[in-house]
XYZ file of C-alpha atoms in Angstrom:
726
model
C 0.526 -78.314 -86.619
C 3.114 -76.818 -84.294
C 5.755 -78.073 -86.724
C 5.100 -74.855 -88.632
C 5.887 -72.609 -85.659
C 8.841 -70.333 -86.611
C 10.495 -70.539 -83.163
C 9.816 -74.057 -81.890
C 8.621 -75.863 -84.996
C 11.901 -77.683 -85.607
C 11.603 -79.386 -82.195
C 8.163 -80.791 -83.041
C 9.354 -81.787 -86.525
C 12.206 -83.735 -84.958
C 9.713 -85.627 -82.767
C 7.399 -86.254 -85.691
C 10.186 -87.719 -87.806
C 12.148 -89.663 -85.212
C 10.240 -90.219 -81.945
C 8.703 -93.696 -81.968
C 7.091 -95.930 -79.385
C 7.781 -99.641 -79.002
C 4.503 -100.685 -80.549
C 2.604 -97.579 -81.577
C 3.218 -93.858 -81.960
C 0.237 -91.491 -81.917
C 0.280 -87.819 -82.901
C -2.689 -85.560 -82.222
C -3.270 -82.549 -84.434
C -5.444 -80.678 -86.881
C -6.686 -82.069 -90.161
C -4.625 -79.471 -92.004
C -1.544 -81.576 -91.265
C -2.795 -84.722 -93.040
C -1.192 -84.103 -96.502
C 2.182 -83.133 -95.011
C 2.269 -86.104 -92.621
C 1.440 -88.486 -95.464
C 4.356 -87.038 -97.418
C 6.831 -87.227 -94.530
C 5.659 -90.525 -92.993
C 4.384 -92.707 -95.860
C 3.154 -95.602 -93.717
C 1.067 -93.392 -91.390
C -2.578 -94.190 -90.645
C -4.771 -91.101 -90.246
C -7.997 -91.347 -88.247
C -10.315 -88.331 -88.301
C -12.743 -87.334 -85.585
C -15.411 -84.789 -86.479
C -16.452 -82.075 -84.048
C -19.720 -83.078 -82.393
C -20.848 -79.557 -81.494
C -21.552 -76.516 -83.633
C -19.391 -73.410 -83.547
C -21.090 -70.166 -84.599
C -20.153 -66.499 -84.822
C -21.872 -64.173 -82.312
C -20.485 -60.838 -83.519
C -19.333 -58.055 -81.230
C -20.312 -57.780 -77.574
C -19.318 -55.381 -74.827
C -17.098 -56.799 -72.118
C -19.818 -56.117 -69.574
C -22.389 -58.008 -71.687
C -20.445 -61.179 -72.346
C -22.326 -64.353 -71.374
C -21.247 -66.465 -68.443
C -18.588 -69.122 -69.137
C -16.764 -66.819 -71.570
C -13.052 -66.658 -72.339
C -11.593 -63.314 -73.413
C -8.398 -63.564 -75.469
C -5.834 -60.748 -75.520
C -2.250 -60.665 -76.755
C -0.298 -58.743 -74.119
C 0.099 -59.027 -70.377
C -1.019 -55.438 -69.879
C -4.217 -56.007 -71.841
C -4.946 -59.247 -69.995
C -4.609 -57.484 -66.636
C -6.737 -54.503 -67.722
C -9.559 -56.727 -68.976
C -9.446 -58.938 -65.882
C -9.648 -55.866 -63.649
C -12.682 -54.563 -65.540
C -14.435 -57.919 -65.328
C -13.735 -58.037 -61.597
C -15.493 -54.706 -61.098
C -18.403 -55.450 -63.400
C -18.905 -59.224 -63.246
C -17.237 -60.455 -60.053
C -13.883 -61.704 -61.306
C -11.933 -63.727 -63.846
C -9.231 -66.360 -63.960
C -6.028 -65.437 -65.812
C -4.049 -67.757 -68.100
C -0.795 -66.731 -69.789
C 2.119 -68.621 -71.253
C 4.496 -66.903 -68.833
C 2.816 -68.502 -65.817
C 4.260 -71.640 -64.341
C 2.299 -74.820 -65.116
C 1.173 -75.055 -61.493
C -0.132 -71.480 -61.435
C -1.798 -71.893 -64.817
C -3.530 -75.091 -63.736
C -4.731 -73.469 -60.513
C -6.218 -70.572 -62.462
C -7.907 -72.971 -64.876
C -9.386 -74.872 -61.934
C -10.740 -71.580 -60.614
C -12.725 -71.285 -63.843
C -13.614 -74.956 -64.150
C -14.978 -75.145 -60.606
C -17.420 -72.350 -61.380
C -15.948 -70.016 -58.777
C -15.573 -67.505 -61.601
C -17.494 -67.410 -64.859
C -14.866 -65.659 -66.963
C -11.367 -66.432 -68.163
C -8.918 -63.896 -69.589
C -6.035 -65.451 -71.484
C -3.408 -65.014 -74.146
C -3.271 -67.401 -77.096
C -1.907 -69.953 -74.604
C -5.542 -70.972 -74.270
C -5.399 -72.504 -77.735
C -3.208 -75.459 -76.801
C -3.238 -78.029 -74.026
C -6.236 -76.703 -72.108
C -9.646 -78.351 -72.144
C -12.236 -76.215 -70.390
C -15.973 -75.733 -70.274
C -16.017 -72.538 -72.328
C -19.246 -71.523 -74.048
C -18.038 -68.336 -75.736
C -14.641 -67.059 -76.889
C -14.268 -63.300 -77.348
C -11.239 -61.821 -79.120
C -10.152 -58.541 -77.520
C -7.600 -58.116 -80.310
C -6.687 -59.688 -83.634
C -2.994 -58.768 -83.826
C -0.095 -60.374 -81.963
C 3.646 -59.992 -81.632
C 5.258 -63.231 -82.815
C 8.762 -62.452 -81.566
C 9.753 -60.561 -84.670
C 6.878 -58.298 -85.610
C 3.266 -57.484 -84.829
C 0.974 -59.159 -87.340
C -2.623 -60.180 -87.893
C -3.693 -63.579 -86.641
C -3.718 -66.351 -89.214
C -6.997 -68.078 -89.944
C -5.725 -71.280 -88.353
C -4.812 -69.396 -85.169
C -8.262 -67.837 -84.990
C -9.804 -71.263 -85.518
C -7.588 -72.908 -82.909
C -8.521 -70.313 -80.258
C -12.201 -70.022 -81.205
C -12.467 -73.806 -81.134
C -12.112 -73.707 -77.335
C -15.799 -72.720 -77.245
C -18.192 -75.629 -76.897
C -17.348 -79.118 -75.743
C -18.558 -82.549 -76.769
C -22.254 -82.044 -77.591
C -22.529 -78.499 -76.216
C -22.412 -75.829 -78.921
C -20.124 -72.829 -78.662
C -19.866 -69.307 -80.025
C -17.057 -66.878 -80.751
C -16.872 -63.179 -81.469
C -15.029 -59.974 -80.703
C -15.144 -57.541 -77.816
C -13.608 -54.278 -76.687
C -11.850 -52.388 -79.475
C -11.381 -55.409 -81.739
C -12.772 -55.060 -85.259
C -15.469 -57.380 -86.551
C -14.101 -60.529 -88.165
C -14.050 -60.733 -91.945
C -17.001 -62.815 -93.241
C -14.665 -65.101 -95.197
C -12.617 -65.736 -92.071
C -15.782 -66.450 -90.090
C -16.870 -68.953 -92.721
C -13.506 -70.717 -92.543
C -13.689 -71.004 -88.764
C -17.316 -72.121 -88.639
C -16.844 -74.765 -91.346
C -13.373 -75.797 -90.112
C -12.016 -75.219 -93.587
C -8.373 -74.097 -93.559
C -5.500 -74.303 -95.988
C -3.304 -77.346 -95.379
C 0.104 -76.918 -93.756
C 2.587 -77.037 -96.642
C 5.890 -77.108 -94.791
C 7.455 -77.978 -91.456
C 10.297 -76.125 -89.783
C 13.402 -78.287 -89.638
C 16.903 -78.143 -88.220
C 19.619 -80.750 -88.400
C 19.687 -82.806 -85.189
C 22.971 -84.585 -86.051
C 25.353 -81.842 -85.116
C 29.117 -81.959 -85.648
C 31.060 -80.926 -82.552
C 34.569 -81.426 -83.916
C 35.159 -77.701 -84.274
C 33.116 -74.573 -83.833
C 32.975 -74.092 -87.591
C 31.779 -77.667 -88.043
C 29.020 -77.012 -85.501
C 27.932 -73.862 -87.282
C 27.914 -75.625 -90.661
C 25.875 -78.525 -89.315
C 23.261 -76.107 -87.974
C 22.557 -74.714 -91.450
C 22.418 -78.000 -93.342
C 19.379 -77.976 -95.610
C 16.843 -80.788 -95.208
C 16.782 -81.946 -98.819
C 13.245 -83.268 -98.364
C 10.163 -81.696 -99.853
C 7.926 -80.300 -97.143
C 10.778 -79.502 -94.754
C 12.048 -75.941 -94.496
C 15.277 -74.883 -92.840
C 14.213 -72.925 -89.779
C 15.473 -69.447 -89.021
C 18.207 -69.221 -86.363
C 16.645 -69.991 -82.981
C 17.716 -68.462 -79.667
C 20.332 -71.144 -78.978
C 21.950 -70.725 -82.389
C 21.884 -66.921 -82.121
C 23.493 -67.147 -78.689
C 26.157 -69.540 -79.965
C 27.172 -67.241 -82.815
C 27.405 -64.397 -80.312
C 29.470 -66.245 -77.707
C 32.067 -67.679 -80.072
C 33.105 -64.103 -80.808
C 34.086 -63.769 -77.155
C 37.843 -64.367 -76.805
C 37.522 -66.192 -73.472
C 34.926 -68.561 -74.906
C 36.801 -69.104 -78.151
C 40.033 -69.844 -76.279
C 38.401 -72.507 -74.122
C 36.013 -73.942 -76.674
C 38.418 -75.801 -78.915
C 37.957 -79.405 -77.889
C 34.965 -81.504 -78.820
C 33.884 -81.783 -75.175
C 34.118 -78.033 -74.624
C 32.123 -77.342 -77.787
C 29.403 -79.734 -76.609
C 29.349 -77.942 -73.246
C 29.062 -74.598 -75.018
C 26.112 -75.833 -77.070
C 24.410 -77.153 -73.926
C 24.860 -73.785 -72.206
C 23.414 -71.974 -75.226
C 20.294 -74.171 -75.052
C 19.421 -72.791 -71.615
C 15.785 -71.541 -71.935
C 15.218 -67.848 -71.387
C 12.378 -68.169 -68.873
C 13.028 -64.648 -67.635
C 12.678 -63.056 -71.102
C 15.788 -60.969 -70.559
C 17.902 -59.249 -73.184
C 20.214 -61.269 -75.391
C 23.252 -59.747 -73.662
C 22.037 -60.671 -70.181
C 21.040 -64.167 -71.211
C 24.388 -64.520 -72.956
C 26.279 -63.586 -69.796
C 24.443 -66.285 -67.848
C 25.183 -68.889 -70.537
C 28.833 -67.832 -70.528
C 29.081 -68.228 -66.733
C 27.634 -71.717 -66.971
C 29.988 -72.653 -69.816
C 33.045 -71.391 -67.944
C 32.020 -73.351 -64.840
C 31.413 -76.521 -66.848
C 34.799 -76.248 -68.540
C 36.629 -75.060 -65.422
C 38.731 -76.961 -62.928
C 35.778 -78.580 -61.128
C 33.773 -79.130 -64.294
C 30.456 -78.074 -62.813
C 28.607 -75.278 -61.011
C 29.294 -75.088 -57.297
C 26.952 -74.432 -54.411
C 28.698 -71.084 -53.936
C 27.365 -70.126 -57.362
C 23.789 -71.356 -56.997
C 23.126 -70.656 -53.283
C 23.176 -66.810 -53.459
C 20.930 -66.860 -56.517
C 18.523 -69.204 -54.785
C 18.510 -67.090 -51.598
C 17.689 -63.986 -53.623
C 14.640 -65.737 -55.070
C 13.519 -67.410 -51.840
C 10.923 -64.754 -50.966
C 7.179 -64.638 -51.497
C 6.519 -60.938 -50.885
C 5.790 -58.402 -53.597
C 3.192 -57.917 -56.277
C 2.240 -60.041 -59.275
C 4.990 -58.795 -61.579
C 7.673 -59.281 -58.923
C 6.477 -62.784 -58.146
C 6.336 -63.661 -61.844
C 9.906 -62.469 -62.359
C 11.076 -64.366 -59.272
C 9.292 -67.489 -60.441
C 10.987 -67.252 -63.831
C 14.345 -67.113 -62.078
C 13.472 -70.205 -60.038
C 12.515 -72.063 -63.209
C 15.953 -71.238 -64.617
C 17.630 -72.670 -61.501
C 15.308 -75.669 -61.679
C 16.422 -76.318 -65.264
C 20.060 -76.155 -64.147
C 19.401 -78.453 -61.173
C 17.833 -81.032 -63.475
C 21.134 -81.391 -65.318
C 22.996 -83.824 -63.032
C 26.334 -83.162 -64.723
C 26.053 -79.410 -64.247
C 25.695 -78.970 -60.506
C 27.086 -80.285 -57.233
C 24.420 -81.841 -55.036
C 22.027 -81.735 -57.974
C 19.347 -83.885 -56.313
C 19.182 -81.635 -53.256
C 18.905 -78.523 -55.382
C 16.289 -80.219 -57.531
C 14.130 -80.739 -54.474
C 14.701 -77.228 -53.157
C 13.969 -75.501 -56.465
C 10.878 -77.645 -56.976
C 9.577 -76.761 -53.510
C 10.266 -73.066 -54.046
C 8.664 -73.111 -57.499
C 5.537 -74.721 -56.074
C 5.387 -72.241 -53.212
C 5.848 -69.210 -55.453
C 3.340 -70.648 -57.924
C 0.769 -70.974 -55.165
C 1.472 -67.450 -53.910
C 1.210 -66.078 -57.443
C -2.110 -67.866 -57.853
C -3.314 -66.280 -54.612
C -2.153 -62.829 -55.728
C -3.844 -63.191 -59.110
C -7.030 -64.352 -57.441
C -6.944 -61.563 -54.871
C -6.474 -58.950 -57.575
C -8.836 -60.219 -60.245
C -11.469 -62.167 -58.296
C -13.917 -60.813 -55.757
C -14.294 -64.090 -53.930
C -17.137 -62.897 -51.751
C -19.192 -61.717 -54.720
C -18.473 -64.781 -56.820
C -19.329 -67.129 -53.949
C -22.646 -65.386 -53.408
C -23.478 -65.280 -57.098
C -22.506 -68.906 -57.563
C -24.742 -70.014 -54.705
C -27.653 -67.965 -55.983
C -27.197 -68.954 -59.624
C -26.692 -72.663 -58.989
C -28.928 -73.388 -55.991
C -31.149 -70.337 -55.905
C -30.322 -69.785 -52.239
C -27.325 -69.299 -49.986
C -26.186 -70.881 -46.733
C -26.322 -68.194 -44.060
C -25.900 -67.811 -40.326
C -25.997 -64.978 -37.805
C -23.388 -64.899 -35.051
C -25.212 -64.517 -31.732
C -22.556 -62.463 -29.958
C -21.417 -60.112 -32.709
C -24.460 -60.090 -34.997
C -22.178 -60.726 -37.963
C -24.012 -62.272 -40.917
C -22.070 -65.011 -42.716
C -23.218 -66.148 -46.172
C -21.370 -68.963 -47.919
C -18.497 -68.447 -45.476
C -18.165 -64.728 -46.249
C -19.133 -61.854 -43.956
C -21.757 -59.688 -45.657
C -22.840 -57.365 -42.862
C -24.143 -57.058 -39.304
C -27.623 -57.618 -37.905
C -28.251 -55.346 -34.931
C -31.705 -55.757 -33.487
C -33.980 -55.620 -36.529
C -31.617 -53.493 -38.590
C -29.303 -55.183 -41.076
C -26.284 -53.090 -42.037
C -24.907 -54.498 -45.265
C -21.206 -54.203 -45.992
C -20.206 -51.768 -48.692
C -19.166 -53.555 -51.852
C -16.216 -52.570 -53.994
C -18.377 -52.469 -57.112
C -21.977 -52.139 -58.223
C -22.015 -55.854 -58.960
C -20.856 -56.726 -55.464
C -23.475 -54.417 -53.979
C -26.205 -56.196 -55.941
C -24.919 -59.630 -54.961
C -24.651 -58.631 -51.317
C -28.171 -57.203 -51.251
C -29.661 -60.248 -52.936
C -27.848 -62.769 -50.762
C -28.371 -60.768 -47.590
C -32.112 -60.536 -48.110
C -32.387 -64.287 -48.421
C -30.072 -64.807 -45.470
C -31.448 -62.431 -42.844
C -35.122 -62.021 -43.758
C -36.196 -65.142 -41.801
C -34.218 -64.018 -38.752
C -35.647 -60.490 -38.946
C -39.170 -61.935 -39.159
C -38.554 -63.766 -35.876
C -37.204 -60.636 -34.219
C -40.125 -58.503 -35.389
C -42.489 -61.000 -33.801
C -40.590 -60.906 -30.517
C -40.506 -57.104 -30.524
C -44.273 -56.839 -30.988
C -44.814 -59.038 -27.922
C -42.273 -57.376 -25.600
C -43.300 -55.658 -22.313
C -42.737 -51.943 -21.771
C -39.545 -52.569 -19.816
C -37.814 -53.701 -23.025
C -37.989 -50.243 -24.615
C -36.330 -46.883 -24.051
C -35.800 -43.612 -25.875
C -32.774 -41.338 -26.285
C -32.650 -37.540 -26.539
C -31.731 -37.788 -30.223
C -35.024 -39.510 -31.074
C -33.825 -43.121 -31.211
C -36.227 -45.752 -29.892
C -34.315 -48.665 -28.372
C -35.324 -52.302 -28.014
C -33.273 -53.945 -25.280
C -30.562 -51.332 -25.700
C -30.401 -51.567 -29.506
C -32.002 -49.021 -31.796
C -35.134 -50.324 -33.498
C -36.749 -47.125 -34.753
C -36.615 -43.360 -34.887
C -39.222 -40.725 -34.051
C -40.322 -39.013 -37.254
C -43.012 -36.653 -35.985
C -46.265 -36.285 -34.156
C -46.956 -34.918 -30.707
C -45.447 -36.508 -27.598
C -48.755 -38.225 -26.816
C -49.469 -39.293 -30.424
C -45.999 -40.131 -31.807
C -45.024 -41.421 -35.240
C -42.116 -43.867 -35.496
C -40.217 -45.209 -38.500
C -38.883 -48.723 -38.066
C -35.236 -49.200 -39.071
C -34.387 -51.225 -42.172
C -36.702 -52.458 -44.894
C -36.574 -56.226 -44.446
C -39.453 -58.299 -43.139
C -43.100 -58.754 -44.076
C -45.198 -55.577 -44.230
C -47.713 -56.863 -41.698
C -44.977 -57.833 -39.229
C -43.320 -54.437 -39.568
C -46.637 -52.661 -39.017
C -47.289 -54.633 -35.825
C -43.801 -53.812 -34.539
C -44.241 -50.130 -35.417
C -47.595 -49.902 -33.619
C -46.077 -51.566 -30.559
C -43.290 -48.994 -30.393
C -45.701 -46.091 -30.944
C -48.027 -47.375 -28.223
C -45.136 -47.714 -25.791
C -43.754 -44.258 -26.609
C -47.162 -42.614 -26.190
C -47.450 -44.231 -22.769
C -43.881 -43.309 -21.853
C -44.475 -39.690 -22.870
C -47.644 -39.662 -20.778
C -45.692 -40.878 -17.759
C -42.575 -38.744 -18.237
C -44.521 -35.603 -19.192
C -47.443 -36.221 -16.864
C -47.763 -32.590 -15.681
C -47.949 -31.365 -19.262
C -50.413 -34.081 -20.272
C -52.616 -33.370 -17.254
C -52.645 -29.711 -18.154
C -53.516 -30.459 -21.771
C -56.352 -32.769 -20.708
C -57.777 -30.099 -18.421
C -57.791 -27.637 -21.310
C -59.492 -30.081 -23.650
C -62.210 -31.260 -21.233
C -62.990 -27.781 -19.910
C -61.724 -28.263 -16.363
C -59.763 -25.037 -16.743
C -61.736 -21.926 -17.598
C -61.165 -18.261 -18.023
C -57.760 -16.659 -17.701
C -56.084 -19.791 -16.223
C -57.191 -21.750 -19.274
C -55.581 -19.209 -21.627
C -52.341 -19.177 -19.649
C -52.280 -22.979 -19.542
C -52.914 -23.220 -23.284
C -49.966 -20.947 -24.078
C -47.781 -22.897 -21.646
C -48.629 -26.216 -23.344
C -47.941 -24.754 -26.783
C -44.543 -23.513 -25.577
C -43.626 -26.948 -24.202
C -43.803 -26.149 -20.496
C -41.705 -22.962 -20.220
C -43.127 -19.508 -20.962
C -41.781 -15.972 -20.877
C -43.766 -14.215 -18.156
C -43.986 -11.049 -20.241
C -46.229 -12.896 -22.710
C -48.961 -13.381 -20.079
C -48.170 -10.468 -17.749
C -51.492 -8.688 -18.387
C -53.432 -11.860 -17.542
C -51.362 -12.527 -14.434
C -51.944 -9.000 -13.193
C -55.677 -9.579 -12.823
C -55.673 -13.217 -11.626
C -57.591 -13.815 -8.443
C -56.120 -15.797 -5.587
C -58.377 -18.714 -6.434
C -57.125 -18.718 -10.027
C -53.537 -18.587 -8.866
C -54.147 -21.587 -6.610
C -55.678 -23.420 -9.567
C -52.529 -22.927 -11.625
C -50.413 -24.022 -8.686
C -52.439 -27.225 -8.376
C -51.411 -28.079 -11.935
C -47.741 -27.701 -11.010
C -47.329 -24.287 -12.620
C -44.908 -21.900 -11.001
C -45.196 -18.157 -11.550
C -41.666 -16.840 -11.301
C -40.212 -13.363 -11.580
C -39.325 -13.878 -15.241
C -40.879 -17.167 -16.311
C -43.953 -19.343 -16.028
C -43.096 -23.053 -16.055
C -43.697 -26.514 -14.664
C -40.649 -27.510 -12.570
C -41.500 -31.219 -12.860
C -40.678 -31.028 -16.580
C -37.053 -30.161 -15.782
C -36.322 -33.652 -14.468
C -34.030 -35.856 -16.553
C -36.675 -38.342 -17.682
C -39.053 -35.608 -18.775
C -36.336 -33.669 -20.581
C -35.082 -36.786 -22.387
C -38.581 -37.580 -23.624
C -39.320 -34.017 -24.703
C -35.996 -33.690 -26.520
C -36.579 -36.942 -28.411
C -39.521 -35.396 -30.267
C -37.473 -32.375 -31.296
C -34.235 -34.129 -32.272
C -34.497 -33.002 -35.898
C -33.548 -29.481 -34.812
C -29.745 -29.273 -34.628
C -29.455 -27.140 -31.472
C -27.572 -28.814 -28.620
C -26.835 -26.461 -25.664
C -24.228 -26.790 -22.971
C -25.021 -29.191 -20.163
C -25.157 -26.288 -17.682
C -25.003 -22.512 -17.658
C -25.581 -20.162 -20.575
C -25.419 -21.141 -24.239
C -25.131 -18.869 -27.258
C -28.210 -18.930 -29.473
C -27.473 -19.966 -33.056
C -28.897 -18.356 -36.171
C -31.686 -18.975 -36.865
C -32.681 -19.409 -33.219
C -34.253 -22.708 -32.107
C -37.950 -23.011 -31.450
C -39.394 -22.184 -28.039
C -40.488 -25.813 -27.636
C -36.931 -27.072 -28.157
C -35.608 -24.578 -25.614
C -38.316 -25.696 -23.193
C -37.233 -29.320 -23.634
C -33.839 -28.291 -22.231
C -35.379 -26.083 -19.517
C -34.139 -22.958 -21.298
C -35.463 -19.606 -22.443
C -34.202 -17.226 -25.077
C -32.918 -14.054 -23.403
C -31.105 -11.711 -25.737
C -28.324 -13.662 -27.398
C -28.360 -16.376 -24.744
C -30.267 -19.579 -24.098
C -30.590 -19.339 -20.315
C -31.817 -21.962 -17.823
C -35.128 -20.936 -16.258
C -33.899 -21.687 -12.750
C -30.799 -19.549 -13.320
C -32.945 -16.559 -14.252
C -34.998 -16.930 -11.099
C -31.862 -17.345 -8.996
C -30.450 -14.127 -10.479
C -33.605 -12.268 -9.538
C -33.492 -13.557 -5.971
C -29.780 -12.804 -5.577
C -30.026 -9.153 -6.576
C -29.514 -6.699 -3.782
C -31.613 -3.627 -3.093
C -29.376 -1.654 -5.415
C -30.041 -4.165 -8.210
C -26.491 -5.527 -8.233
C -25.067 -9.012 -7.611
C -22.124 -9.651 -5.352
C -19.009 -11.423 -6.588
C -19.915 -14.392 -4.415
C -23.334 -14.638 -6.036
C -21.806 -14.421 -9.513
C -19.348 -17.156 -8.663
C -22.027 -19.385 -7.182
C -24.277 -18.940 -10.208
C -21.438 -19.462 -12.711
C -21.944 -16.233 -14.663
C -19.934 -13.082 -15.279
C -20.977 -9.507 -14.649
C -21.108 -8.838 -18.400
C -23.399 -11.838 -18.936
C -25.672 -10.711 -16.100
C -25.877 -7.242 -17.584
C -26.870 -8.684 -20.961
C -29.441 -10.976 -19.339
C -31.132 -8.192 -17.381
C -31.189 -6.060 -20.510
C -33.116 -8.839 -22.214
C -35.437 -9.268 -19.237
C -36.644 -5.662 -18.969
C -40.379 -5.712 -18.395
C -43.197 -3.210 -18.741
C -45.338 -2.856 -15.618
C -48.708 -4.401 -16.253
C -51.705 -2.004 -16.216
C -54.944 -2.938 -14.527
C -57.961 -2.921 -16.836
C -60.054 0.265 -17.009
C -62.980 0.521 -14.634
C -66.497 0.653 -16.035
C -67.884 4.170 -16.656
C -64.449 5.715 -17.008
C -62.762 6.805 -20.153
C -60.043 4.319 -21.167
C -56.458 5.274 -20.560
C -54.608 6.301 -23.685
C -52.350 3.592 -25.063
C -48.903 5.024 -25.514
C -47.757 2.625 -28.214
C -50.979 2.971 -30.205
C -50.522 4.290 -33.750
C -53.092 6.971 -32.864
C -50.995 8.184 -29.955
C -49.043 10.319 -32.397
C -52.142 12.428 -32.972
C -51.943 13.742 -29.423
C -48.742 15.521 -30.265
C -50.409 17.483 -33.013
C -51.730 21.030 -32.176
C -55.286 21.647 -33.273
C -55.544 24.624 -35.667
C -56.928 27.847 -34.065
C -59.899 29.565 -35.750
C -59.176 32.831 -37.498
C -59.896 35.890 -35.282
C -63.051 37.793 -36.111
C -62.553 41.405 -37.240
C -63.096 43.894 -34.420
C -65.946 46.343 -34.798
C -65.724 49.801 -33.509
C -68.585 50.777 -31.277
C -70.401 53.858 -32.299
C -70.795 56.297 -29.488
C -74.292 56.526 -28.192
C -75.979 59.721 -29.049
C -77.333 61.647 -26.269
C -81.002 62.382 -26.388
C -81.959 65.981 -27.001
C -83.161 67.729 -24.102
């Protein structure tokens, strides 16, 4: 049926009419050609073979909802690339087939689809001829194509030819539309489904017996009419158009007068335009070849072909650059396969063939790299076909390899999956990774639950380590009753619970050892060993995390007996000038453990000296974990505050040497002492005495008020006493 093609039909018609084998000639085509072949070749025998599978119309589907083993057909390179890119992101990847690809590249892309490495194929109408593939569904992304002259709607036979790629042998197939393509007309669908098309009524024809006596004779022989019903004179093809253009060139016309020169000119005009250049550019190349063939040497020299070959002998660049370079190589390959055109033709044939194969392979790799996520497709293929995936974990690096592709790293019991480039890849990675590493994680969880205490450690930021690798994180609880969250989510629930309980048991024991003074104090409070004022002071010290501002318990300290003071000292409590604390808690191990339980607070002070308090200020327990106290705007080390108190002279000042030794400035010291001002503690009132007035009591203001004086009584004048009468 290609005899009806406007551009190349005359070539196929020539073969149909004149190409014959020694014993038998077989032509393969559609049933629509039967009437025309009978008319052109009366003694032909036609054998029909019915389609064994059913082809049905599936309507419109989104690109992301197309079934596996689908071919999407578009009619421009840009659209093919756009669709392939979308399928890569959403479905893992697609093979690409276009007429502009070299046969080697096209076959490699087809094999990519046939092998099952990808489940989708994006192609131009090149899929309709010469390719037999296991396609279950054909989706048209468009129904209009540019045929070299104009953009037109697809003919029914073209739709049928492309849709017929779906299904094979006894396996049924479907076809439909996708993307922005309109639904197919019901009549057209019926034609395709029932394989009922109008017969081909005419074949394109051009005279093959050309007259090379003169240029005019050649032109006349090209337009000879066939004179046979069913044959139509074809429109001027590229070679004829190029010929009519070149004979207007004075240099060509001057040389092309002899029969041999005219034959050479016609041969040059038949050079295929693999590069799809403009008519002017292609004409210049044909003219160069003609002038070389009719020149003094009568052929193209190595000086002509070598620079062109060297320019193409590169495999860098993107897909479009490689495609253009490959088209240029195919042009040189065509020239090299004309022995009478080129010096050392055999050598150049070999070189152009090698270069074409190399560029074809590189182009295939570039297409695959751009439009196929090989890692995702390999994982999906393994899971879809076998239901599992071959996996291994590298002992040294912890890298997890599934189906030959790295999918992440297993560190301890935590699997860090690689980030996929698409949602589809993320899903495939998660699914494959779970199957791959879950058995290994189960083994590691079992080993962790049985490990001795020496295998574990904790960091100040709350990470619980198993043999130097993080296995969990502290999420809450008190130091002696911690709560730990195990990293990751893989592994059986029971195994994870056993591992979690093992870590919590170890951490509780480690906290008891590292914070032994604090735990001992807490136990004494709970079992009643401490009583009275020491018990209250100890309780407040435990609540504060081991460091307490002395001002908070100054009233209690003022009335402690010597026995009570010794009791506090026995529990490792030091009563300093400004603080009450347990010095044993300032050791590195104790501080690391205490900080681990408070790692969710963001405060991280300097390793030594004063630190500025942030807003809002950190909790007292967090400051205690670092051996600090809040003093004004500073977080100050407890030992520094005591050293400042001891270094003060009788006049209350510090010498420059003392400031330098303590690592503070005079301004900082002034601010610290301002924040450390204390109120002298008052002894309690003695029994039987009136209590002392409290100055900061709200009733103290009443003392300033003057009681109102009663109104003076009116004075009475005394009456003089009367003298008694004598």
